[in-house]
Structure formats: structure tokens, C-alpha cells
PDB file of C-alpha atoms in Angstrom:
ATOM      1  CA  UNK A  85     -34.201  67.544   4.429  1.00 49.00           C
ATOM      2  CA  UNK A  86     -35.219  64.005   5.262  1.00 61.00           C
ATOM      3  CA  UNK A  87     -38.035  62.195   3.575  1.00 76.00           C
ATOM      4  CA  UNK A  88     -40.818  60.974   5.910  1.00 82.00           C
ATOM      5  CA  UNK A  89     -42.855  57.922   4.888  1.00 85.00           C
ATOM      6  CA  UNK A  90     -45.309  55.739   6.641  1.00 87.00           C
ATOM      7  CA  UNK A  91     -45.105  51.956   6.148  1.00 90.00           C
ATOM      8  CA  UNK A  92     -47.062  48.935   7.536  1.00 90.00           C
ATOM      9  CA  UNK A  93     -45.134  46.389   9.395  1.00 93.00           C
ATOM     10  CA  UNK A  94     -46.367  43.345  11.148  1.00 96.00           C
ATOM     11  CA  UNK A  95     -46.653  43.898  14.896  1.00 95.00           C
ATOM     12  CA  UNK A  96     -44.504  40.772  15.643  1.00 97.00           C
ATOM     13  CA  UNK A  97     -41.732  41.711  13.250  1.00 96.00           C
ATOM     14  CA  UNK A  98     -38.314  42.094  14.811  1.00 96.00           C
ATOM     15  CA  UNK A  99     -36.863  45.409  15.507  1.00 94.00           C
ATOM     16  CA  UNK A 100     -34.642  46.807  12.613  1.00 93.00           C
ATOM     17  CA  UNK A 101     -30.963  45.986  12.990  1.00 93.00           C
ATOM     18  CA  UNK A 102     -28.407  48.602  12.800  1.00 92.00           C
ATOM     19  CA  UNK A 103     -26.711  49.213   9.435  1.00 92.00           C
ATOM     20  CA  UNK A 104     -24.157  46.408   8.830  1.00 91.00           C
ATOM     21  CA  UNK A 105     -25.687  43.957  11.305  1.00 93.00           C
ATOM     22  CA  UNK A 106     -27.114  40.711  10.136  1.00 91.00           C
ATOM     23  CA  UNK A 107     -30.538  40.762   8.591  1.00 91.00           C
ATOM     24  CA  UNK A 108     -33.206  39.657  10.935  1.00 93.00           C
ATOM     25  CA  UNK A 109     -36.183  39.858   8.540  1.00 94.00           C
ATOM     26  CA  UNK A 110     -37.587  43.046   9.967  1.00 95.00           C
ATOM     27  CA  UNK A 111     -39.028  44.026   6.535  1.00 95.00           C
ATOM     28  CA  UNK A 112     -38.412  47.739   6.873  1.00 94.00           C
ATOM     29  CA  UNK A 113     -36.266  48.065   3.648  1.00 93.00           C
ATOM     30  CA  UNK A 114     -38.729  46.122   1.449  1.00 95.00           C
ATOM     31  CA  UNK A 115     -41.728  47.802   2.916  1.00 95.00           C
ATOM     32  CA  UNK A 116     -40.280  51.196   2.312  1.00 93.00           C
ATOM     33  CA  UNK A 117     -39.502  50.627  -1.447  1.00 93.00           C
ATOM     34  CA  UNK A 118     -38.763  47.772  -3.937  1.00 94.00           C
ATOM     35  CA  UNK A 119     -35.194  46.746  -4.456  1.00 93.00           C
ATOM     36  CA  UNK A 120     -33.544  46.801  -7.892  1.00 94.00           C
ATOM     37  CA  UNK A 121     -34.507  43.153  -8.382  1.00 95.00           C
ATOM     38  CA  UNK A 122     -38.157  43.886  -7.773  1.00 96.00           C
ATOM     39  CA  UNK A 123     -37.939  46.926 -10.110  1.00 96.00           C
ATOM     40  CA  UNK A 124     -36.416  44.820 -12.805  1.00 96.00           C
ATOM     41  CA  UNK A 125     -38.269  41.508 -12.416  1.00 97.00           C
ATOM     42  CA  UNK A 126     -41.604  42.706 -11.029  1.00 97.00           C
ATOM     43  CA  UNK A 127     -41.601  46.119 -12.833  1.00 96.00           C
ATOM     44  CA  UNK A 128     -42.376  47.729  -9.513  1.00 96.00           C
ATOM     45  CA  UNK A 129     -40.909  51.098  -8.754  1.00 96.00           C
ATOM     46  CA  UNK A 130     -42.755  52.446  -5.774  1.00 94.00           C
ATOM     47  CA  UNK A 131     -44.445  51.280  -2.560  1.00 93.00           C
ATOM     48  CA  UNK A 132     -43.952  48.195  -0.520  1.00 95.00           C
ATOM     49  CA  UNK A 133     -42.579  45.303  -2.517  1.00 96.00           C
ATOM     50  CA  UNK A 134     -45.068  42.844  -3.653  1.00 96.00           C
ATOM     51  CA  UNK A 135     -42.753  40.019  -2.981  1.00 97.00           C
ATOM     52  CA  UNK A 136     -42.271  40.860   0.725  1.00 97.00           C
ATOM     53  CA  UNK A 137     -43.548  37.831   2.481  1.00 97.00           C
ATOM     54  CA  UNK A 138     -44.506  37.489   6.244  1.00 98.00           C
ATOM     55  CA  UNK A 139     -43.815  34.121   8.008  1.00 97.00           C
ATOM     56  CA  UNK A 140     -46.074  33.408  11.017  1.00 97.00           C
ATOM     57  CA  UNK A 141     -43.849  30.415  11.757  1.00 97.00           C
ATOM     58  CA  UNK A 142     -40.566  32.495  12.010  1.00 97.00           C
ATOM     59  CA  UNK A 143     -42.256  35.757  12.933  1.00 97.00           C
ATOM     60  CA  UNK A 144     -40.227  37.565  10.355  1.00 97.00           C
ATOM     61  CA  UNK A 145     -40.199  38.724   6.661  1.00 96.00           C
ATOM     62  CA  UNK A 146     -38.561  37.012   3.743  1.00 96.00           C
ATOM     63  CA  UNK A 147     -37.982  38.008   0.020  1.00 96.00           C
ATOM     64  CA  UNK A 148     -40.455  36.006  -1.990  1.00 97.00           C
ATOM     65  CA  UNK A 149     -38.343  36.490  -5.106  1.00 97.00           C
ATOM     66  CA  UNK A 150     -35.734  34.327  -3.262  1.00 97.00           C
ATOM     67  CA  UNK A 151     -38.012  31.845  -1.426  1.00 96.00           C
ATOM     68  CA  UNK A 152     -40.535  31.278  -4.237  1.00 97.00           C
ATOM     69  CA  UNK A 153     -39.447  32.833  -7.476  1.00 97.00           C
ATOM     70  CA  UNK A 154     -41.873  30.836  -9.562  1.00 97.00           C
ATOM     71  CA  UNK A 155     -44.700  32.341  -7.502  1.00 97.00           C
ATOM     72  CA  UNK A 156     -43.771  35.768  -8.729  1.00 97.00           C
ATOM     73  CA  UNK A 157     -42.183  35.064 -12.121  1.00 97.00           C
ATOM     74  CA  UNK A 158     -44.834  33.001 -13.785  1.00 96.00           C
ATOM     75  CA  UNK A 159     -42.836  32.755 -16.909  1.00 97.00           C
ATOM     76  CA  UNK A 160     -39.854  31.135 -15.227  1.00 97.00           C
ATOM     77  CA  UNK A 161     -39.507  27.445 -16.005  1.00 98.00           C
ATOM     78  CA  UNK A 162     -39.595  25.203 -12.764  1.00 97.00           C
ATOM     79  CA  UNK A 163     -36.041  23.901 -13.538  1.00 98.00           C
ATOM     80  CA  UNK A 164     -34.821  27.447 -13.193  1.00 98.00           C
ATOM     81  CA  UNK A 165     -36.439  28.263  -9.795  1.00 98.00           C
ATOM     82  CA  UNK A 166     -33.538  27.228  -7.689  1.00 97.00           C
ATOM     83  CA  UNK A 167     -30.764  28.884  -9.895  1.00 98.00           C
ATOM     84  CA  UNK A 168     -32.936  32.043 -10.073  1.00 97.00           C
ATOM     85  CA  UNK A 169     -33.332  32.102  -6.293  1.00 97.00           C
ATOM     86  CA  UNK A 170     -29.543  31.903  -5.753  1.00 96.00           C
ATOM     87  CA  UNK A 171     -28.924  34.554  -8.482  1.00 96.00           C
ATOM     88  CA  UNK A 172     -31.526  36.893  -6.964  1.00 96.00           C
ATOM     89  CA  UNK A 173     -30.193  36.458  -3.440  1.00 94.00           C
ATOM     90  CA  UNK A 174     -26.678  37.262  -4.653  1.00 93.00           C
ATOM     91  CA  UNK A 175     -28.069  40.511  -6.406  1.00 92.00           C
ATOM     92  CA  UNK A 176     -29.774  41.696  -3.352  1.00 90.00           C
ATOM     93  CA  UNK A 177     -26.707  40.847  -1.180  1.00 85.00           C
ATOM     94  CA  UNK A 178     -28.702  38.481   0.844  1.00 82.00           C
ATOM     95  CA  UNK A 179     -26.777  37.649   3.991  1.00 76.00           C
ATOM     96  CA  UNK A 180     -24.380  40.596   3.618  1.00 81.00           C
ATOM     97  CA  UNK A 181     -26.046  42.631   6.404  1.00 88.00           C
ATOM     98  CA  UNK A 182     -28.588  45.401   6.763  1.00 91.00           C
ATOM     99  CA  UNK A 183     -28.059  48.297   4.313  1.00 87.00           C
ATOM    100  CA  UNK A 184     -31.124  50.255   5.176  1.00 87.00           C
ATOM    101  CA  UNK A 185     -30.405  53.688   6.657  1.00 85.00           C
ATOM    102  CA  UNK A 186     -34.132  54.169   7.596  1.00 82.00           C
ATOM    103  CA  UNK A 187     -34.756  55.877  10.995  1.00 77.00           C
ATOM    104  CA  UNK A 188     -37.849  54.725  12.708  1.00 75.00           C
ATOM    105  CA  UNK A 189     -40.303  56.761  14.741  1.00 74.00           C
ATOM    106  CA  UNK A 190     -42.907  54.972  16.790  1.00 66.00           C
TER     107      UNK A 190
END
């Protein structure tokens, strides 16, 4: 039995890529549930990830924990923002391709 969930996505967001294809910032995965990094660092276990950021300039979503870790992790010293962003990106497999098996209905 499949789980049905309604999520809010910006109307200008790109279409979800197929599994394994390059991430295009559709935001589906993060809008559906927080990743393990959000669970660990933001203590968020349900709902759309609080760190999911929309870019009007690029018409796509980005991970705020990667783009702006200090904005979400107030305790993180500024000198560690860049290393933290790289570490978080590696933990969420940023750039490794889409791993969301979500099937969309309009």
C-alpha cells in the first residue's frame, strides 16, 4: 500500500527528475520529509524541511543547511560555516543525483 501525501511546491519549480538523474532543485524530496541531516541538526522529524529555500533568481530550491548553515545553526561559529556546508553536502549526497522515489499526481 502506498502512502499519499500532499506537499506545497512553488509553481515555478522545475519538474522532478527521474531517480538517478541530476538534481534540478525541484524540492520534492525536502518538501515531503526532512533528510537525516535536518533530523540531526534541526531536530526535525516530520513535515517539509525548515531549511528548504526557494530562489526566485534561479527558480529552484536549495538546501539552506548547505547554502547558509549559520542561518540555521545559530551555535555554529562563523569560521566553521564553509567546512560545515561541505560536510553537510557530502552527507546528503549533494550532486549524486535524485534519490527520491516519489510519484507525483497533479
